[in-house]
């Protein structure tokens, strides 16, 4: 699945929505003005694009997410792995640790995560 990659501005608005959802579109305009000094038209233009890309919805002037911030982040990660490492998590880890030494505690944390994953299979 290809996920839409938000611009920095879109991500700022998305974070406001995720932190406050569900919220009325008028409240979103107020929060965007407070946090980013945006005008109403800017907020609605950016919101429309986020809705067109199936991240949020605006139904009856109530804005809510179609996917959570965690799901969005996971999908971005999967897309990155697919685009750069053929979907191979071991390939990514191998490339990463060639340049950056990981600590003993990080290794232990990864081992625990793998063990927990094996238990849920």
Coordinates of C-alpha atoms in Angstrom, one line a residue:
X1 CA 0.0 0.0 0.0
X2 CA 1.4 3.4 -1.0
X3 CA 0.7 6.0 1.7
X4 CA 0.5 9.7 1.1
X5 CA 3.5 11.5 2.5
X6 CA 2.4 14.7 4.2
X7 CA 4.3 17.9 3.8
X8 CA 5.5 19.6 7.0
X9 CA 2.5 22.0 7.0
X10 CA 0.1 19.1 6.5
X11 CA 1.7 17.2 9.3
X12 CA 1.3 20.1 11.6
X13 CA -2.4 20.3 10.9
X14 CA -2.7 16.5 11.2
X15 CA -1.1 16.6 14.6
X16 CA -3.6 19.1 15.8
X17 CA -6.4 16.9 14.5
X18 CA -5.0 13.7 16.1
X19 CA -4.5 15.4 19.4
X20 CA -8.1 16.9 19.5
X21 CA -10.3 14.6 17.5
X22 CA -13.1 14.5 16.9
X23 CA -13.4 18.2 16.6
X24 CA -15.6 20.7 14.8
X25 CA -14.1 22.2 11.7
X26 CA -14.6 25.7 13.3
X27 CA -12.6 24.6 16.3
X28 CA -9.9 23.3 13.9
X29 CA -9.7 26.7 12.2
X30 CA -9.3 28.3 15.6
X31 CA -6.5 25.9 16.6
X32 CA -4.7 26.3 13.3
X33 CA -4.8 30.1 13.7
X34 CA -3.4 29.8 17.2
X35 CA -0.7 27.3 16.5
X36 CA 0.3 28.2 13.0
X37 CA -1.2 31.6 12.3
X38 CA -3.2 30.2 9.5
X39 CA -6.3 31.7 7.9
X40 CA -9.6 29.8 7.6
X41 CA -9.0 29.3 3.8
X42 CA -5.6 27.8 4.4
X43 CA -6.9 25.4 7.0
X44 CA -9.7 24.2 4.8
X45 CA -7.4 23.8 1.7
X46 CA -5.0 21.7 3.7
X47 CA -7.7 19.7 5.4
X48 CA -9.3 19.0 2.0
X49 CA -6.1 17.5 0.7
X50 CA -5.7 15.3 3.8
X51 CA -9.2 14.1 3.3
X52 CA -8.7 13.4 -0.4
X53 CA -5.7 11.2 0.6
X54 CA -7.9 9.2 3.1
X55 CA -6.1 10.2 6.3
X56 CA -9.0 12.3 7.7
X57 CA -12.6 12.9 7.1
X58 CA -14.8 15.9 7.5
X59 CA -18.4 14.8 7.9
X60 CA -21.1 17.1 9.1
X61 CA -18.4 19.7 10.0
X62 CA -16.8 17.1 12.4
X63 CA -13.2 16.3 11.6
X64 CA -11.8 12.9 12.6
X65 CA -9.1 10.5 11.4
X66 CA -9.5 7.6 9.1
X67 CA -6.2 6.2 10.4
X68 CA -4.4 6.9 13.7
X69 CA -1.0 8.6 14.0
X70 CA 0.5 5.2 14.9
X71 CA -1.0 3.6 11.8
X72 CA 0.2 6.4 9.6
X73 CA 3.7 6.2 11.0
X74 CA 3.7 2.4 10.5
X75 CA 2.5 2.7 6.9
X76 CA 5.3 5.3 6.2
X77 CA 7.8 2.9 7.7
X78 CA 6.5 0.0 5.6
X79 CA 6.6 2.1 2.5
X80 CA 10.2 3.2 3.2
X81 CA 11.3 -0.4 3.7
X82 CA 9.6 -1.4 0.4
X83 CA 11.1 1.5 -1.6
X84 CA 14.6 1.2 -0.2
X85 CA 15.1 -2.3 1.0
X86 CA 12.7 -4.4 -1.0
X87 CA 10.5 -4.7 2.1
X88 CA 13.3 -6.5 4.0
X89 CA 13.5 -5.5 7.6
X90 CA 16.7 -7.5 8.1
X91 CA 18.2 -5.7 5.1
X92 CA 17.3 -2.4 6.7
X93 CA 18.8 -3.4 10.1
X94 CA 22.0 -4.7 8.4
X95 CA 22.4 -1.4 6.5
X96 CA 21.7 0.6 9.7
X97 CA 24.1 -1.2 12.0
X98 CA 27.0 -1.0 9.5
X99 CA 27.2 2.7 10.1
X100 CA 25.9 3.1 13.6
X101 CA 26.9 1.0 16.6
X102 CA 24.0 -0.2 18.6
X103 CA 24.3 -0.5 22.4
X104 CA 23.9 -3.6 24.4
X105 CA 20.6 -2.4 25.8
X106 CA 19.3 -1.7 22.3
X107 CA 20.2 -5.3 21.3
X108 CA 18.4 -6.6 24.4
X109 CA 15.4 -4.5 23.6
X110 CA 15.3 -5.9 20.0
X111 CA 15.7 -9.4 21.3
X112 CA 12.7 -8.9 23.7
X113 CA 10.6 -7.5 20.8
X114 CA 11.4 -10.5 18.6
X115 CA 10.7 -12.9 21.5
X116 CA 7.4 -11.2 22.2
X117 CA 6.5 -11.4 18.5
X118 CA 7.3 -15.2 18.4
X119 CA 5.0 -15.7 21.3
X120 CA 2.1 -14.1 19.5
X121 CA 2.4 -16.2 16.3

